[in-house]
Short mmCIF file of C-alpha atoms in Angstrom, two decimals:
data_model
loop_
_atom_site.label_atom_id
_atom_site.label_comp_id
_atom_site.label_asym_id
_atom_site.label_seq_id
_atom_site.Cartn_x
_atom_site.Cartn_y
_atom_site.Cartn_z
CA MET A 24 30.50 -79.45 -89.41
CA SER A 25 26.81 -80.06 -89.69
CA ASP A 26 25.51 -82.71 -87.32
CA ASP A 27 21.78 -82.59 -87.84
CA LEU A 28 19.19 -85.13 -86.81
CA VAL A 29 16.74 -86.13 -89.53
CA ILE A 30 13.40 -87.70 -88.59
CA GLY A 31 10.78 -88.38 -91.23
CA GLY A 32 12.46 -85.98 -93.64
CA LYS A 33 12.57 -83.12 -91.14
CA THR A 34 15.91 -81.75 -90.01
CA PHE A 35 16.59 -80.92 -86.37
CA THR A 36 19.58 -79.21 -84.81
CA SER A 37 18.49 -80.06 -81.27
CA ARG A 38 18.59 -83.67 -80.09
CA LEU A 39 16.30 -83.03 -77.16
CA ILE A 40 12.56 -83.62 -77.49
CA VAL A 41 10.56 -82.22 -74.59
CA GLY A 42 7.19 -83.26 -73.19
CA THR A 43 4.59 -80.70 -72.16
CA GLY A 44 2.97 -82.44 -69.18
CA ARG A 45 3.13 -81.73 -65.47
CA TYR A 46 4.52 -78.20 -65.46
CA ARG A 47 3.30 -76.09 -62.54
CA SER A 48 2.29 -73.32 -64.89
CA MET A 49 2.19 -72.59 -68.60
CA GLU A 50 4.81 -69.89 -68.00
CA ASP A 51 7.17 -72.49 -66.50
CA MET A 52 6.63 -74.64 -69.55
CA VAL A 53 7.23 -71.87 -72.07
CA GLN A 54 10.46 -70.83 -70.35
CA ALA A 55 11.70 -74.40 -70.04
CA LEU A 56 11.04 -75.15 -73.70
CA GLU A 57 12.90 -72.00 -74.65
CA SER A 58 15.96 -72.68 -72.50
CA SER A 59 16.09 -76.35 -73.52
CA GLY A 60 16.65 -75.37 -77.14
CA THR A 61 14.21 -78.09 -78.20
CA GLU A 62 12.62 -78.03 -81.63
CA MET A 63 9.99 -80.71 -81.05
CA VAL A 64 7.43 -80.95 -78.24
CA THR A 65 4.92 -83.68 -77.48
CA VAL A 66 1.26 -83.04 -76.77
CA ALA A 67 -1.59 -85.34 -75.75
CA ILE A 68 -5.07 -85.37 -77.28
CA ARG A 69 -7.98 -85.17 -74.88
CA ARG A 70 -11.70 -84.50 -74.82
CA LEU A 71 -12.76 -80.88 -74.83
CA ASP A 72 -14.43 -79.85 -71.57
CA LEU A 73 -17.94 -79.11 -72.83
CA ASP A 74 -18.63 -77.00 -69.74
CA ASN A 75 -15.56 -74.86 -70.41
CA PRO A 76 -14.92 -75.12 -74.14
CA ASN A 77 -12.92 -71.93 -74.41
CA GLU A 78 -10.34 -72.87 -71.85
CA LYS A 79 -6.96 -72.07 -73.41
CA THR A 80 -5.14 -75.06 -74.82
CA ILE A 81 -1.46 -75.66 -74.87
CA LEU A 82 -1.44 -74.56 -78.48
CA ASP A 83 -2.36 -71.04 -77.34
CA TYR A 84 0.94 -70.87 -75.50
CA ILE A 85 3.32 -72.56 -77.92
CA ASP A 86 4.84 -70.78 -80.90
CA TRP A 87 3.95 -73.07 -83.79
CA ASN A 88 6.66 -71.50 -85.90
CA LYS A 89 9.33 -72.36 -83.38
CA TYR A 90 8.40 -75.89 -82.38
CA ASN A 91 7.32 -78.97 -84.26
CA ILE A 92 4.30 -80.47 -82.53
CA LEU A 93 4.46 -84.20 -81.89
CA PRO A 94 0.99 -85.42 -80.93
CA ASN A 95 0.99 -88.67 -78.96
CA THR A 96 -1.46 -91.44 -78.25
CA ALA A 97 -0.96 -91.37 -74.49
CA GLY A 98 -3.82 -93.02 -72.64
CA CYS A 99 -4.57 -95.51 -75.42
CA GLN A 100 -4.70 -99.17 -74.43
CA THR A 101 -5.58 -100.85 -77.73
CA VAL A 102 -4.67 -100.69 -81.41
CA GLU A 103 -8.09 -99.28 -82.25
CA GLU A 104 -7.85 -96.49 -79.67
CA ALA A 105 -4.31 -95.54 -80.69
CA VAL A 106 -5.16 -95.36 -84.39
CA PHE A 107 -8.26 -93.27 -83.69
CA VAL A 108 -6.39 -90.85 -81.41
CA ALA A 109 -3.52 -90.58 -83.88
CA LYS A 110 -5.99 -89.54 -86.58
CA LEU A 111 -7.63 -87.00 -84.28
CA GLY A 112 -4.18 -85.64 -83.42
CA ARG A 113 -3.26 -85.32 -87.08
CA GLU A 114 -6.47 -83.45 -87.79
CA VAL A 115 -6.04 -80.90 -85.03
CA THR A 116 -2.26 -80.39 -85.12
CA LYS A 117 -1.84 -80.61 -88.89
CA THR A 118 1.18 -82.88 -88.74
CA ASP A 119 1.50 -86.51 -89.77
CA PHE A 120 4.08 -87.12 -87.03
CA VAL A 121 2.75 -89.25 -84.18
CA LYS A 122 4.38 -90.61 -81.06
CA LEU A 123 2.71 -94.00 -80.79
CA GLU A 124 2.01 -95.24 -77.27
CA VAL A 125 -0.14 -98.29 -76.57
CA ILE A 126 -0.09 -98.97 -72.85
CA PRO A 127 -2.63 -101.39 -71.39
CA ASP A 128 -0.68 -102.02 -68.18
CA ALA A 129 -1.65 -99.42 -65.61
CA LYS A 130 0.67 -100.62 -62.87
CA TYR A 131 4.03 -100.56 -64.64
CA LEU A 132 3.02 -98.57 -67.72
CA PHE A 133 4.90 -100.85 -70.07
CA PRO A 134 3.95 -100.54 -73.74
CA ASP A 135 2.25 -103.48 -75.46
CA PRO A 136 4.71 -104.76 -78.10
CA SER A 137 2.29 -106.62 -80.39
CA ALA A 138 -0.36 -103.88 -80.27
CA THR A 139 2.30 -101.23 -80.92
CA LEU A 140 3.57 -103.15 -83.95
CA GLU A 141 0.06 -103.61 -85.35
CA ALA A 142 -0.89 -99.95 -84.78
CA ALA A 143 2.40 -98.86 -86.35
CA LYS A 144 1.65 -100.91 -89.49
CA GLN A 145 -1.78 -99.34 -89.84
CA LEU A 146 -0.55 -95.80 -89.24
CA VAL A 147 2.41 -96.08 -91.62
CA SER A 148 0.11 -97.34 -94.36
CA ASP A 149 -2.14 -94.36 -93.67
CA GLY A 150 0.74 -91.96 -94.29
CA PHE A 151 1.81 -91.24 -90.73
CA THR A 152 5.41 -90.62 -89.65
CA VAL A 153 5.43 -92.99 -86.69
CA LEU A 154 7.68 -92.69 -83.63
CA PRO A 155 6.83 -95.73 -81.49
CA TYR A 156 7.46 -95.90 -77.74
CA ILE A 157 8.70 -99.37 -76.81
CA HIS A 158 10.50 -101.35 -74.19
CA ALA A 159 14.18 -101.67 -75.07
CA ASP A 160 13.61 -104.81 -77.14
CA PRO A 161 16.07 -105.11 -80.04
CA MET A 162 13.91 -107.50 -82.09
CA LEU A 163 10.81 -105.35 -81.72
CA ALA A 164 12.86 -102.32 -82.77
CA LEU A 165 13.88 -104.15 -85.95
CA ARG A 166 10.30 -105.18 -86.69
CA LEU A 167 9.06 -101.61 -86.26
CA GLU A 168 11.76 -100.37 -88.59
CA GLU A 169 10.74 -103.02 -91.14
CA VAL A 170 7.14 -101.81 -91.16
CA GLY A 171 8.31 -98.27 -91.85
CA CYS A 172 8.57 -96.43 -88.53
CA ALA A 173 10.58 -93.22 -88.63
CA THR A 174 12.35 -93.87 -85.32
CA VAL A 175 12.30 -96.26 -82.42
CA MET A 176 11.94 -94.93 -78.89
CA PRO A 177 13.14 -97.42 -76.29
CA LEU A 178 12.53 -96.63 -72.64
CA GLY A 179 15.34 -95.99 -70.19
CA SER A 180 13.35 -97.04 -67.13
CA ALA A 181 9.75 -96.93 -65.92
CA ILE A 182 7.80 -93.83 -66.85
CA GLY A 183 8.16 -90.99 -64.41
CA SER A 184 10.42 -93.10 -62.17
CA GLY A 185 13.48 -90.88 -62.52
CA GLN A 186 15.68 -93.97 -62.32
CA GLY A 187 17.80 -93.13 -65.33
CA ILE A 188 18.72 -95.72 -67.96
CA HIS A 189 18.48 -99.34 -66.79
CA THR A 190 18.42 -100.62 -70.34
CA VAL A 191 21.88 -99.52 -71.49
CA GLU A 192 22.92 -102.87 -72.96
CA GLU A 193 19.66 -103.39 -74.85
CA VAL A 194 19.73 -99.80 -76.12
CA ARG A 195 23.30 -100.38 -77.35
CA ILE A 196 22.11 -103.35 -79.43
CA ILE A 197 19.17 -101.38 -80.80
CA ILE A 198 21.56 -98.59 -81.82
CA GLU A 199 24.00 -101.05 -83.39
CA ARG A 200 21.31 -102.49 -85.64
CA ALA A 201 19.00 -99.55 -86.31
CA ASN A 202 18.94 -97.65 -89.57
CA VAL A 203 16.47 -95.14 -88.16
CA PRO A 204 17.12 -92.67 -85.33
CA VAL A 205 16.99 -94.13 -81.82
CA VAL A 206 15.39 -91.85 -79.24
CA VAL A 207 15.71 -92.86 -75.58
CA ASP A 208 12.50 -91.98 -73.79
CA ALA A 209 11.22 -92.23 -70.21
CA GLY A 210 12.91 -92.49 -66.86
CA LEU A 211 15.59 -89.87 -67.39
CA ALA A 212 16.13 -87.67 -64.33
CA VAL A 213 19.29 -85.63 -64.78
CA PRO A 214 21.43 -84.39 -67.68
CA SER A 215 24.01 -87.12 -67.08
CA ASP A 216 21.30 -89.66 -68.04
CA ALA A 217 20.82 -87.82 -71.31
CA ALA A 218 24.57 -87.55 -71.83
CA LYS A 219 24.90 -91.29 -71.25
CA ALA A 220 22.30 -92.05 -73.91
CA LEU A 221 23.97 -89.79 -76.46
CA GLU A 222 27.46 -91.07 -75.57
CA ILE A 223 26.51 -94.63 -76.50
CA GLY A 224 25.10 -93.42 -79.81
CA ALA A 225 21.44 -92.67 -79.23
CA ASP A 226 20.33 -90.01 -81.69
CA ALA A 227 18.15 -88.07 -79.27
CA VAL A 228 16.31 -88.24 -75.95
CA LEU A 229 12.81 -87.30 -74.88
CA VAL A 230 12.45 -85.69 -71.46
CA ASN A 231 9.35 -84.51 -69.63
CA THR A 232 9.01 -84.96 -65.87
CA ALA A 233 12.68 -84.33 -65.11
CA ILE A 234 12.33 -80.82 -66.50
CA ALA A 235 8.69 -80.10 -65.67
CA GLN A 236 8.93 -81.09 -62.01
CA ALA A 237 12.41 -79.69 -61.31
CA GLU A 238 12.50 -76.86 -58.78
CA ASP A 239 13.58 -74.58 -61.62
CA PRO A 240 12.27 -76.03 -64.89
CA ALA A 241 13.93 -73.40 -67.07
CA LEU A 242 17.33 -74.06 -65.52
CA MET A 243 16.85 -77.82 -65.80
CA GLY A 244 15.83 -77.39 -69.43
CA GLU A 245 19.12 -75.64 -70.09
CA ALA A 246 21.00 -78.31 -68.12
CA PHE A 247 19.49 -81.05 -70.30
CA LYS A 248 20.41 -79.09 -73.39
CA LEU A 249 24.04 -79.06 -72.26
CA GLY A 250 23.93 -82.74 -71.24
CA VAL A 251 22.65 -83.74 -74.66
CA GLU A 252 25.29 -81.63 -76.40
CA ALA A 253 28.07 -83.03 -74.23
CA GLY A 254 26.95 -86.60 -74.83
CA ARG A 255 26.70 -86.11 -78.58
CA LYS A 256 30.15 -84.52 -78.81
CA ALA A 257 31.65 -87.31 -76.73
CA TYR A 258 30.08 -89.88 -79.07
CA LEU A 259 31.49 -88.13 -82.13
CA ALA A 260 34.89 -87.69 -80.45
CA GLY A 261 35.16 -91.42 -79.70
CA ARG A 262 35.67 -92.66 -76.18
CA ILE A 263 38.76 -94.53 -75.00
CA PRO A 264 38.42 -98.25 -74.32
CA THR A 265 37.99 -99.41 -70.74
CA ARG A 266 40.89 -101.37 -69.20
CA ASN A 267 41.23 -103.64 -66.19
CA TYR A 268 44.41 -101.99 -64.92
CA ALA A 269 45.85 -98.50 -64.59
CA ASN A 270 47.63 -96.94 -67.53
CA ALA A 271 49.97 -94.05 -66.59
CA SER A 272 49.26 -90.79 -68.30
CA SER A 273 52.77 -89.34 -67.59
CA PRO A 274 56.05 -90.66 -69.07
CA THR A 275 57.32 -93.59 -66.97
CA SER A 276 61.05 -92.94 -67.62
CA ASP A 277 63.40 -90.09 -66.54
CA VAL A 278 61.72 -89.57 -63.16
CA PRO A 279 64.13 -87.39 -61.04
CA GLN A 280 65.75 -89.28 -58.12
CA PRO A 281 66.63 -87.64 -54.72
CA GLY A 282 69.73 -89.72 -53.98
CA MET B 27 -35.08 -84.47 -80.55
CA ILE B 28 -32.28 -86.99 -80.93
CA ASP B 29 -30.02 -88.39 -78.22
CA LEU B 30 -26.26 -88.19 -78.71
CA ILE B 31 -23.23 -89.15 -76.64
CA VAL B 32 -20.76 -86.28 -76.79
CA ASN B 33 -17.41 -86.77 -75.06
CA GLY B 34 -18.93 -89.56 -73.05
CA LYS B 35 -21.92 -87.52 -71.85
CA PRO B 36 -25.57 -87.65 -72.94
CA ARG B 37 -26.57 -84.64 -75.03
CA GLN B 38 -29.58 -83.78 -77.18
CA ALA B 39 -29.95 -82.11 -80.54
CA GLY B 40 -32.87 -81.19 -82.74
CA ASP B 41 -34.03 -83.42 -85.59
CA ASN B 42 -32.16 -82.95 -88.85
CA THR B 43 -29.20 -81.24 -87.17
CA SER B 44 -25.99 -81.36 -89.19
CA LEU B 45 -22.68 -81.97 -87.46
CA GLU B 46 -21.67 -78.46 -88.41
CA ALA B 47 -24.81 -76.95 -86.88
CA TYR B 48 -24.34 -78.94 -83.69
CA LEU B 49 -20.73 -77.82 -83.34
CA MET B 50 -21.85 -74.22 -83.79
CA THR B 51 -23.86 -74.59 -80.57
CA ILE B 52 -20.63 -75.23 -78.67
CA ASP B 53 -18.71 -72.06 -78.03
CA VAL B 54 -15.34 -73.15 -79.38
CA ASP B 55 -12.99 -72.18 -82.18
CA LEU B 56 -13.10 -75.17 -84.51
CA LYS B 57 -9.51 -74.45 -85.51
CA PHE B 58 -8.36 -75.87 -82.18
CA VAL B 59 -10.38 -79.09 -82.11
CA ALA B 60 -10.74 -82.32 -84.04
CA VAL B 61 -13.98 -84.28 -84.26
CA GLY B 62 -14.57 -88.00 -84.17
CA TYR B 63 -17.96 -89.24 -85.38
CA ASN B 64 -18.85 -92.87 -84.59
CA GLY B 65 -15.16 -93.76 -84.57
CA GLU B 66 -14.23 -91.90 -87.76
CA VAL B 67 -12.29 -88.67 -87.85
CA ILE B 68 -14.20 -86.09 -89.87
CA GLN B 69 -12.45 -83.33 -91.77
CA LYS B 70 -13.82 -79.85 -91.27
CA GLN B 71 -14.99 -79.44 -94.85
CA ASN B 72 -17.28 -82.42 -94.34
CA PHE B 73 -18.98 -81.23 -91.13
CA SER B 74 -21.94 -79.83 -93.05
CA LYS B 75 -22.48 -83.10 -94.98
CA ILE B 76 -23.17 -85.20 -91.89
CA LYS B 77 -26.69 -85.34 -90.48
CA LEU B 78 -26.76 -86.49 -86.86
CA SER B 79 -28.86 -89.50 -85.87
CA ASP B 80 -30.09 -90.98 -82.62
CA GLY B 81 -27.25 -92.72 -80.74
CA ASP B 82 -24.37 -91.04 -82.57
CA LEU B 83 -21.10 -90.89 -80.71
CA LEU B 84 -19.14 -87.65 -80.96
CA GLU B 85 -15.64 -87.03 -79.66
CA ILE B 86 -14.54 -83.42 -79.69
CA VAL B 87 -10.88 -83.22 -78.73
CA ARG B 88 -8.09 -80.74 -78.29
CA PRO B 89 -4.36 -80.97 -77.59
CA VAL B 90 -3.26 -80.74 -73.96
CA GLY B 91 0.08 -80.77 -72.21
CA GLY B 92 1.23 -84.27 -71.50
CA GLY B 93 2.34 -87.63 -72.63
CA LEU B 94 3.29 -90.72 -70.79
CA ASP B 95 3.56 -88.75 -67.62
CA LEU B 96 0.00 -87.55 -67.96
CA ILE B 97 -1.22 -91.10 -67.53
CA CYS B 98 1.19 -91.65 -64.70
CA HIS B 99 -0.11 -88.51 -63.08
CA GLN B 100 -3.72 -89.58 -63.42
CA ILE B 101 -3.06 -92.95 -61.90
CA LEU B 102 -1.00 -91.63 -59.02
CA ASN B 103 -3.44 -88.87 -58.20
#
């Protein structure tokens, strides 16, 4: 049975999107991407170092035929900055996909909801396939869908915190109402976090630090692949309801008696 | 000579320099960069049509590894 994920008209077999930051070496990154089975990787857009313009970029290491590149607007604090960086990213990566991030708050790194919505409107009308990073706000998710975003990407917990998913109940509501794929992004630390997201019906997860900073990134990439697959299968299989009391799994009659 | 700001740094170019000619002076494969000119993203086929003027702002960018965590990393370090 085919169980593909479709985002912006593109079909994905893997439900794991992987970030490309914070690896100890490019070799670690390449191996981790490979073992994770991912088909989409995020990249940031930054100024060229004019004193070292021929420094290799990440695109020298990534097989463009194997991975879809998802440029992001990381580092942008305003609508204007995000729209500008999205356009630069489109020009250099030749994709109209963009992971929209507008984050003015340096302490907690929470995304700005109104600026994200405004930037999303502008980018959609300019032909972008927009994947917005948001707090797990069900109303904002609906508004972003209304303006034409291709997904919504609610956060699990604070960026890079490794705290897992604190927003389970809000993410559940977003999933219940969304007609676009829901991608849980940020805060995931271990494959069980990814499995949890997929079990409750999230369509995919995005993971970066948990893989990049693991002692063995390639092994952790594979572990996340398995976590995502397990969570997705459990979602499709249908979980049992929770109960307040025990419910015997063996027959309760015809138990042999000693006397 | 004209004064430019390129990637946030002061730079100079000769009078009547086109954007294309200026970029040629930087040793980089244009396939791997995008160029912003006074806040507008310029497509490669139009590089030769733009004549640089005093005070122009250029942003020459490339993809790098990173995302949300990149920012986090920069703030923490």
